[in-house]
GROMACS .gro file of C-alpha atoms in nm:
model
  352
    1UNK     CA    1  -2.732  -4.706  -0.094
    2UNK     CA    2  -2.564  -4.454  -0.291
    3UNK     CA    3  -2.626  -4.230   0.003
    4UNK     CA    4  -2.450  -4.478   0.239
    5UNK     CA    5  -2.142  -4.448   0.042
    6UNK     CA    6  -2.121  -4.115   0.013
    7UNK     CA    7  -2.124  -4.092   0.384
    8UNK     CA    8  -1.885  -4.373   0.402
    9UNK     CA    9  -1.619  -4.156   0.224
   10UNK     CA   10  -1.653  -3.827   0.378
   11UNK     CA   11  -1.628  -3.988   0.723
   12UNK     CA   12  -1.298  -4.157   0.554
   13UNK     CA   13  -1.179  -3.836   0.424
   14UNK     CA   14  -1.198  -3.686   0.727
   15UNK     CA   15  -1.043  -3.947   0.935
   16UNK     CA   16  -0.778  -3.867   0.655
   17UNK     CA   17  -0.757  -3.585   0.774
   18UNK     CA   18  -0.756  -3.607   1.141
   19UNK     CA   19  -0.460  -3.860   1.115
   20UNK     CA   20  -0.245  -3.618   0.902
   21UNK     CA   21  -0.308  -3.252   1.056
   22UNK     CA   22  -0.491  -3.400   1.412
   23UNK     CA   23  -0.862  -3.267   1.458
   24UNK     CA   24  -0.984  -3.060   1.243
   25UNK     CA   25  -1.029  -2.709   1.351
   26UNK     CA   26  -1.323  -2.449   1.291
   27UNK     CA   27  -1.105  -2.304   0.975
   28UNK     CA   28  -1.134  -2.639   0.857
   29UNK     CA   29  -1.496  -2.681   0.845
   30UNK     CA   30  -1.569  -2.372   0.602
   31UNK     CA   31  -1.405  -2.623   0.318
   32UNK     CA   32  -1.678  -2.731   0.081
   33UNK     CA   33  -1.497  -3.026  -0.142
   34UNK     CA   34  -1.686  -3.211  -0.416
   35UNK     CA   35  -1.748  -3.569  -0.401
   36UNK     CA   36  -1.690  -3.858  -0.561
   37UNK     CA   37  -1.288  -3.717  -0.564
   38UNK     CA   38  -1.339  -3.768  -0.954
   39UNK     CA   39  -0.999  -3.599  -1.092
   40UNK     CA   40  -0.778  -3.709  -0.766
   41UNK     CA   41  -0.848  -4.124  -0.840
   42UNK     CA   42  -0.664  -4.045  -1.158
   43UNK     CA   43  -0.348  -3.851  -1.047
   44UNK     CA   44  -0.279  -3.914  -0.694
   45UNK     CA   45  -0.390  -4.229  -0.599
   46UNK     CA   46  -0.269  -4.557  -0.682
   47UNK     CA   47  -0.577  -4.818  -0.528
   48UNK     CA   48  -0.454  -5.156  -0.483
   49UNK     CA   49  -0.735  -5.467  -0.480
   50UNK     CA   50  -0.813  -5.814  -0.539
   51UNK     CA   51  -0.986  -5.658  -0.783
   52UNK     CA   52  -0.815  -5.566  -1.129
   53UNK     CA   53  -1.045  -5.301  -1.233
   54UNK     CA   54  -0.962  -4.927  -1.110
   55UNK     CA   55  -1.331  -4.760  -0.995
   56UNK     CA   56  -1.384  -4.413  -0.990
   57UNK     CA   57  -1.616  -4.406  -0.725
   58UNK     CA   58  -1.576  -4.260  -0.380
   59UNK     CA   59  -1.281  -4.369  -0.201
   60UNK     CA   60  -1.434  -4.721  -0.087
   61UNK     CA   61  -1.252  -4.726   0.308
   62UNK     CA   62  -1.426  -4.670   0.645
   63UNK     CA   63  -1.148  -4.579   0.889
   64UNK     CA   64  -0.817  -4.656   0.843
   65UNK     CA   65  -0.466  -4.576   0.887
   66UNK     CA   66  -0.192  -4.419   0.677
   67UNK     CA   67   0.188  -4.491   0.659
   68UNK     CA   68   0.462  -4.307   0.489
   69UNK     CA   69   0.594  -4.426   0.219
   70UNK     CA   70   0.891  -4.318  -0.046
   71UNK     CA   71   0.741  -4.073  -0.247
   72UNK     CA   72   0.398  -4.118  -0.097
   73UNK     CA   73   0.152  -4.145   0.238
   74UNK     CA   74  -0.039  -4.503   0.214
   75UNK     CA   75  -0.386  -4.474   0.295
   76UNK     CA   76  -0.520  -4.823   0.461
   77UNK     CA   77  -0.824  -4.969   0.430
   78UNK     CA   78  -0.898  -5.209   0.771
   79UNK     CA   79  -1.147  -5.371   0.498
   80UNK     CA   80  -0.993  -5.727   0.456
   81UNK     CA   81  -1.209  -5.817   0.191
   82UNK     CA   82  -1.153  -5.504  -0.056
   83UNK     CA   83  -0.811  -5.521   0.066
   84UNK     CA   84  -0.750  -5.170  -0.061
   85UNK     CA   85  -0.426  -4.924  -0.023
   86UNK     CA   86  -0.453  -4.520  -0.160
   87UNK     CA   87  -0.114  -4.344  -0.214
   88UNK     CA   88  -0.142  -4.015  -0.229
   89UNK     CA   89   0.173  -3.849  -0.413
   90UNK     CA   90   0.329  -3.620  -0.253
   91UNK     CA   91   0.396  -3.253  -0.395
   92UNK     CA   92   0.710  -3.189  -0.598
   93UNK     CA   93   0.964  -2.968  -0.460
   94UNK     CA   94   1.323  -2.876  -0.427
   95UNK     CA   95   1.552  -2.736  -0.076
   96UNK     CA   96   1.647  -2.411  -0.066
   97UNK     CA   97   1.838  -2.171   0.107
   98UNK     CA   98   1.675  -2.133   0.433
   99UNK     CA   99   1.662  -2.514   0.510
  100UNK     CA  100   1.277  -2.515   0.350
  101UNK     CA  101   1.102  -2.611   0.010
  102UNK     CA  102   1.032  -2.453  -0.294
  103UNK     CA  103   0.710  -2.609  -0.402
  104UNK     CA  104   0.747  -2.676  -0.823
  105UNK     CA  105   0.440  -2.485  -0.977
  106UNK     CA  106   0.390  -2.754  -1.291
  107UNK     CA  107   0.389  -3.032  -1.019
  108UNK     CA  108   0.054  -2.927  -0.899
  109UNK     CA  109  -0.299  -3.122  -0.935
  110UNK     CA  110  -0.526  -3.055  -1.121
  111UNK     CA  111  -0.842  -3.085  -0.952
  112UNK     CA  112  -0.941  -2.870  -0.626
  113UNK     CA  113  -0.963  -3.199  -0.440
  114UNK     CA  114  -0.673  -3.336  -0.552
  115UNK     CA  115  -0.417  -3.079  -0.412
  116UNK     CA  116  -0.628  -3.035  -0.120
  117UNK     CA  117  -0.546  -3.384  -0.016
  118UNK     CA  118  -0.166  -3.372  -0.184
  119UNK     CA  119  -0.096  -3.034   0.027
  120UNK     CA  120  -0.187  -3.174   0.373
  121UNK     CA  121  -0.003  -3.475   0.284
  122UNK     CA  122   0.292  -3.317   0.164
  123UNK     CA  123   0.318  -3.042   0.479
  124UNK     CA  124   0.314  -3.363   0.714
  125UNK     CA  125   0.614  -3.499   0.534
  126UNK     CA  126   0.769  -3.169   0.528
  127UNK     CA  127   0.709  -3.089   0.899
  128UNK     CA  128   0.874  -3.491   0.991
  129UNK     CA  129   1.202  -3.388   0.756
  130UNK     CA  130   1.204  -3.089   1.020
  131UNK     CA  131   1.184  -2.827   0.714
  132UNK     CA  132   1.096  -2.445   0.764
  133UNK     CA  133   0.981  -2.228   0.535
  134UNK     CA  134   0.732  -2.365   0.232
  135UNK     CA  135   0.709  -2.164  -0.101
  136UNK     CA  136   0.407  -2.195  -0.315
  137UNK     CA  137   0.421  -2.023  -0.679
  138UNK     CA  138   0.040  -2.044  -0.786
  139UNK     CA  139  -0.030  -1.966  -1.171
  140UNK     CA  140  -0.282  -1.758  -1.293
  141UNK     CA  141  -0.405  -2.082  -1.439
  142UNK     CA  142  -0.433  -2.228  -1.140
  143UNK     CA  143  -0.673  -1.934  -0.902
  144UNK     CA  144  -0.851  -2.162  -0.781
  145UNK     CA  145  -0.596  -2.349  -0.584
  146UNK     CA  146  -0.524  -2.035  -0.343
  147UNK     CA  147  -0.855  -2.045  -0.130
  148UNK     CA  148  -0.743  -2.396  -0.067
  149UNK     CA  149  -0.355  -2.274   0.031
  150UNK     CA  150  -0.468  -2.049   0.251
  151UNK     CA  151  -0.725  -2.241   0.447
  152UNK     CA  152  -0.426  -2.459   0.529
  153UNK     CA  153  -0.227  -2.170   0.685
  154UNK     CA  154  -0.025  -2.019   0.384
  155UNK     CA  155  -0.003  -1.654   0.400
  156UNK     CA  156   0.043  -1.424   0.082
  157UNK     CA  157   0.386  -1.303   0.046
  158UNK     CA  158   0.379  -1.087  -0.343
  159UNK     CA  159   0.221  -1.157  -0.667
  160UNK     CA  160   0.308  -1.006  -0.971
  161UNK     CA  161   0.139  -1.059  -1.339
  162UNK     CA  162   0.099  -1.438  -1.391
  163UNK     CA  163   0.124  -1.539  -1.051
  164UNK     CA  164   0.086  -1.493  -0.699
  165UNK     CA  165   0.327  -1.633  -0.445
  166UNK     CA  166   0.216  -1.789  -0.054
  167UNK     CA  167   0.466  -1.892   0.231
  168UNK     CA  168   0.382  -2.145   0.477
  169UNK     CA  169   0.598  -2.142   0.784
  170UNK     CA  170   0.637  -2.443   0.982
  171UNK     CA  171   0.856  -2.387   1.289
  172UNK     CA  172   0.642  -2.247   1.631
  173UNK     CA  173   0.912  -1.937   1.608
  174UNK     CA  174   0.966  -1.560   1.454
  175UNK     CA  175   0.918  -1.614   1.058
  176UNK     CA  176   1.233  -1.543   0.933
  177UNK     CA  177   1.213  -1.587   0.576
  178UNK     CA  178   1.279  -1.284   0.331
  179UNK     CA  179   0.995  -1.027   0.348
  180UNK     CA  180   0.768  -0.970   0.053
  181UNK     CA  181   1.019  -0.656  -0.206
  182UNK     CA  182   0.946  -0.309  -0.044
  183UNK     CA  183   1.072  -0.056  -0.255
  184UNK     CA  184   1.013   0.054  -0.633
  185UNK     CA  185   1.353   0.261  -0.800
  186UNK     CA  186   1.290   0.595  -0.923
  187UNK     CA  187   1.524   0.765  -1.145
  188UNK     CA  188   1.619   1.128  -1.203
  189UNK     CA  189   1.824   1.268  -1.525
  190UNK     CA  190   2.016   1.612  -1.425
  191UNK     CA  191   2.132   1.661  -1.797
  192UNK     CA  192   2.312   2.005  -1.921
  193UNK     CA  193   2.429   2.118  -2.247
  194UNK     CA  194   2.771   2.355  -2.315
  195UNK     CA  195   2.512   2.656  -2.295
  196UNK     CA  196   2.414   2.609  -1.899
  197UNK     CA  197   2.090   2.516  -2.025
  198UNK     CA  198   1.912   2.178  -1.821
  199UNK     CA  199   1.654   1.983  -2.033
  200UNK     CA  200   1.322   1.994  -1.830
  201UNK     CA  201   0.955   1.854  -1.887
  202UNK     CA  202   0.604   1.915  -1.806
  203UNK     CA  203   0.444   1.609  -1.767
  204UNK     CA  204   0.079   1.489  -1.817
  205UNK     CA  205  -0.037   1.448  -1.448
  206UNK     CA  206  -0.236   1.616  -1.141
  207UNK     CA  207   0.026   1.556  -0.915
  208UNK     CA  208   0.181   1.837  -0.706
  209UNK     CA  209   0.477   1.950  -0.997
  210UNK     CA  210   0.143   1.979  -1.285
  211UNK     CA  211   0.288   2.262  -1.476
  212UNK     CA  212   0.646   2.246  -1.372
  213UNK     CA  213   0.912   2.229  -1.529
  214UNK     CA  214   1.113   1.943  -1.388
  215UNK     CA  215   1.340   1.738  -1.450
  216UNK     CA  216   1.293   1.358  -1.666
  217UNK     CA  217   1.232   1.119  -1.400
  218UNK     CA  218   1.059   0.770  -1.448
  219UNK     CA  219   1.111   0.375  -1.243
  220UNK     CA  220   1.341   0.142  -1.351
  221UNK     CA  221   1.259  -0.190  -1.534
  222UNK     CA  222   1.282  -0.559  -1.379
  223UNK     CA  223   1.671  -0.614  -1.425
  224UNK     CA  224   1.777  -0.288  -1.552
  225UNK     CA  225   2.073  -0.075  -1.407
  226UNK     CA  226   2.018   0.260  -1.271
  227UNK     CA  227   2.215   0.470  -1.542
  228UNK     CA  228   2.017   0.226  -1.774
  229UNK     CA  229   1.697   0.326  -1.626
  230UNK     CA  230   1.784   0.704  -1.619
  231UNK     CA  231   1.927   0.680  -1.998
  232UNK     CA  232   1.619   0.555  -2.122
  233UNK     CA  233   1.414   0.751  -1.961
  234UNK     CA  234   1.538   1.066  -2.060
  235UNK     CA  235   1.543   0.886  -2.440
  236UNK     CA  236   1.190   0.796  -2.409
  237UNK     CA  237   1.073   1.085  -2.283
  238UNK     CA  238   1.270   1.381  -2.452
  239UNK     CA  239   1.435   1.218  -2.723
  240UNK     CA  240   1.725   1.317  -2.624
  241UNK     CA  241   2.079   1.086  -2.640
  242UNK     CA  242   2.281   1.071  -2.298
  243UNK     CA  243   2.580   0.915  -2.128
  244UNK     CA  244   2.591   0.902  -1.733
  245UNK     CA  245   2.852   1.038  -1.627
  246UNK     CA  246   2.797   0.950  -1.204
  247UNK     CA  247   2.490   0.970  -0.933
  248UNK     CA  248   2.526   1.277  -0.750
  249UNK     CA  249   2.212   1.221  -0.479
  250UNK     CA  250   1.933   0.984  -0.383
  251UNK     CA  251   1.627   1.023  -0.166
  252UNK     CA  252   1.455   0.782   0.004
  253UNK     CA  253   1.071   0.834   0.100
  254UNK     CA  254   0.812   0.571   0.315
  255UNK     CA  255   0.441   0.479   0.229
  256UNK     CA  256   0.423   0.601  -0.107
  257UNK     CA  257   0.341   0.398  -0.378
  258UNK     CA  258   0.079   0.057  -0.217
  259UNK     CA  259   0.213   0.185   0.112
  260UNK     CA  260   0.564   0.091  -0.046
  261UNK     CA  261   0.875   0.282   0.015
  262UNK     CA  262   1.051   0.469  -0.294
  263UNK     CA  263   1.415   0.545  -0.426
  264UNK     CA  264   1.477   0.823  -0.609
  265UNK     CA  265   1.854   0.823  -0.737
  266UNK     CA  266   1.959   1.158  -0.907
  267UNK     CA  267   2.237   1.047  -1.216
  268UNK     CA  268   2.419   1.378  -1.430
  269UNK     CA  269   2.408   1.287  -1.785
  270UNK     CA  270   2.584   1.453  -2.038
  271UNK     CA  271   2.401   1.503  -2.387
  272UNK     CA  272   2.522   1.347  -2.728
  273UNK     CA  273   2.264   1.486  -2.934
  274UNK     CA  274   2.023   1.834  -2.861
  275UNK     CA  275   1.699   1.763  -3.104
  276UNK     CA  276   1.395   1.713  -2.866
  277UNK     CA  277   1.118   1.466  -2.941
  278UNK     CA  278   0.851   1.420  -2.699
  279UNK     CA  279   0.660   1.124  -2.586
  280UNK     CA  280   0.293   1.256  -2.594
  281UNK     CA  281   0.197   1.026  -2.383
  282UNK     CA  282   0.322   1.116  -2.076
  283UNK     CA  283   0.502   1.430  -2.147
  284UNK     CA  284   0.298   1.831  -2.233
  285UNK     CA  285   0.674   1.977  -2.346
  286UNK     CA  286   1.035   1.979  -2.321
  287UNK     CA  287   1.289   2.200  -2.369
  288UNK     CA  288   1.732   2.304  -2.287
  289UNK     CA  289   1.580   2.611  -1.998
  290UNK     CA  290   1.881   2.852  -1.841
  291UNK     CA  291   1.935   2.721  -1.468
  292UNK     CA  292   1.812   3.046  -1.359
  293UNK     CA  293   1.453   3.048  -1.533
  294UNK     CA  294   1.466   2.652  -1.366
  295UNK     CA  295   1.549   2.749  -1.025
  296UNK     CA  296   1.348   3.067  -0.996
  297UNK     CA  297   0.982   2.884  -1.040
  298UNK     CA  298   0.793   2.946  -0.730
  299UNK     CA  299   0.776   2.561  -0.677
  300UNK     CA  300   1.172   2.519  -0.637
  301UNK     CA  301   1.157   2.806  -0.364
  302UNK     CA  302   0.880   2.630  -0.191
  303UNK     CA  303   1.027   2.273  -0.246
  304UNK     CA  304   1.350   2.300  -0.063
  305UNK     CA  305   1.437   1.960  -0.150
  306UNK     CA  306   1.389   1.979  -0.484
  307UNK     CA  307   1.571   2.283  -0.516
  308UNK     CA  308   1.869   2.105  -0.372
  309UNK     CA  309   1.860   1.853  -0.602
  310UNK     CA  310   1.899   2.164  -0.896
  311UNK     CA  311   2.212   2.334  -0.633
  312UNK     CA  312   2.428   1.973  -0.635
  313UNK     CA  313   2.377   1.942  -1.035
  314UNK     CA  314   2.493   2.284  -1.069
  315UNK     CA  315   2.777   2.172  -0.830
  316UNK     CA  316   2.883   1.914  -0.970
  317UNK     CA  317   2.857   2.068  -1.342
  318UNK     CA  318   3.099   2.328  -1.206
  319UNK     CA  319   3.331   2.072  -1.130
  320UNK     CA  320   3.265   2.185  -0.736
  321UNK     CA  321   3.097   1.841  -0.665
  322UNK     CA  322   3.180   1.444  -0.686
  323UNK     CA  323   2.945   1.193  -0.694
  324UNK     CA  324   2.928   0.785  -0.739
  325UNK     CA  325   3.004   0.677  -1.053
  326UNK     CA  326   2.952   0.292  -1.145
  327UNK     CA  327   3.204   0.024  -1.177
  328UNK     CA  328   3.127  -0.340  -1.225
  329UNK     CA  329   3.250  -0.617  -0.987
  330UNK     CA  330   3.206  -0.932  -0.966
  331UNK     CA  331   3.054  -1.096  -0.629
  332UNK     CA  332   3.146  -1.413  -0.443
  333UNK     CA  333   2.788  -1.386  -0.276
  334UNK     CA  334   2.635  -1.456  -0.579
  335UNK     CA  335   2.837  -1.512  -0.860
  336UNK     CA  336   2.746  -1.272  -1.097
  337UNK     CA  337   2.888  -0.934  -1.208
  338UNK     CA  338   2.684  -0.654  -1.114
  339UNK     CA  339   2.729  -0.256  -1.027
  340UNK     CA  340   2.881  -0.088  -0.716
  341UNK     CA  341   2.856   0.286  -0.719
  342UNK     CA  342   3.128   0.475  -0.539
  343UNK     CA  343   3.361   0.824  -0.555
  344UNK     CA  344   3.761   0.745  -0.670
  345UNK     CA  345   3.974   0.861  -0.393
  346UNK     CA  346   4.157   1.040  -0.681
  347UNK     CA  347   3.789   1.268  -0.656
  348UNK     CA  348   3.784   1.284  -0.265
  349UNK     CA  349   3.968   1.628  -0.222
  350UNK     CA  350   3.705   1.755  -0.432
  351UNK     CA  351   3.368   1.842  -0.151
  352UNK     CA  352   3.058   2.045  -0.237
   0.00000   0.00000   0.00000
């Protein structure tokens, strides 16, 4: 008798899948749901029955159909004696600016089975409403939901510490949603004092510049401005306080770390202190070095790009070159203040 109930429950679930999504694909057959659906009955289903008792047994309908209602999908049983109506609650989401929806990660069902039902019902609802894209953020503690979403057609977009972002494109046309982040941003600080000595470091790394005296470099942090990032990096590596003067050049490279592109901004900084205290975790040594000694290293004779960066820094120091300075302006696009780097008209007459 228990086996018959289990078979009926499985058939009912697959009928429900067929009604919402159509015939099951070969891909969907790989799913391994657990029966009975225990947590699902508690959170995502409402049972209306002649009996006032809510049973925790598997779904007790055979065949049946579903009707869309506000806030959920009703799965109706043709069994007159039981008069059962089941409501699958839709996942909470809000509209985005691309005529799609963003799922509230805090609203996801707790169990894998409940999530599978609710996701299919919600996708059907969003398709009926003409939505285009669906953004699904799954937190680290919800990682067991990722395979279910992938089976339903979601794709990976990006991941950061604590979560993975998935995306689902509904229209039968090329996806126009924004791509995942494609660049990392680095900064290099050209710091030169009144004695025409450049602040240089030797890094602890097995890279091609190992053992070379070079400009302090590093990556900017999340939500950090370029000029703040370069001053911070110089301070962390050498202990020298500086002030940002201008951005004199930038390099754009591709297929660097994790096959992403890389932007490196070279900035002129004025030293406010001279005592050096190195970060021994990253830096082997740091010192003030005469310009001639810096560019006289064999590495710079062979690396034309790095040598050009030094040449530009020297020209800026000697007032023969003007770079971009930072100006804080408001943008109507996002209503926020941000920095625009550009050359002042008063300085446009000076060229390198």
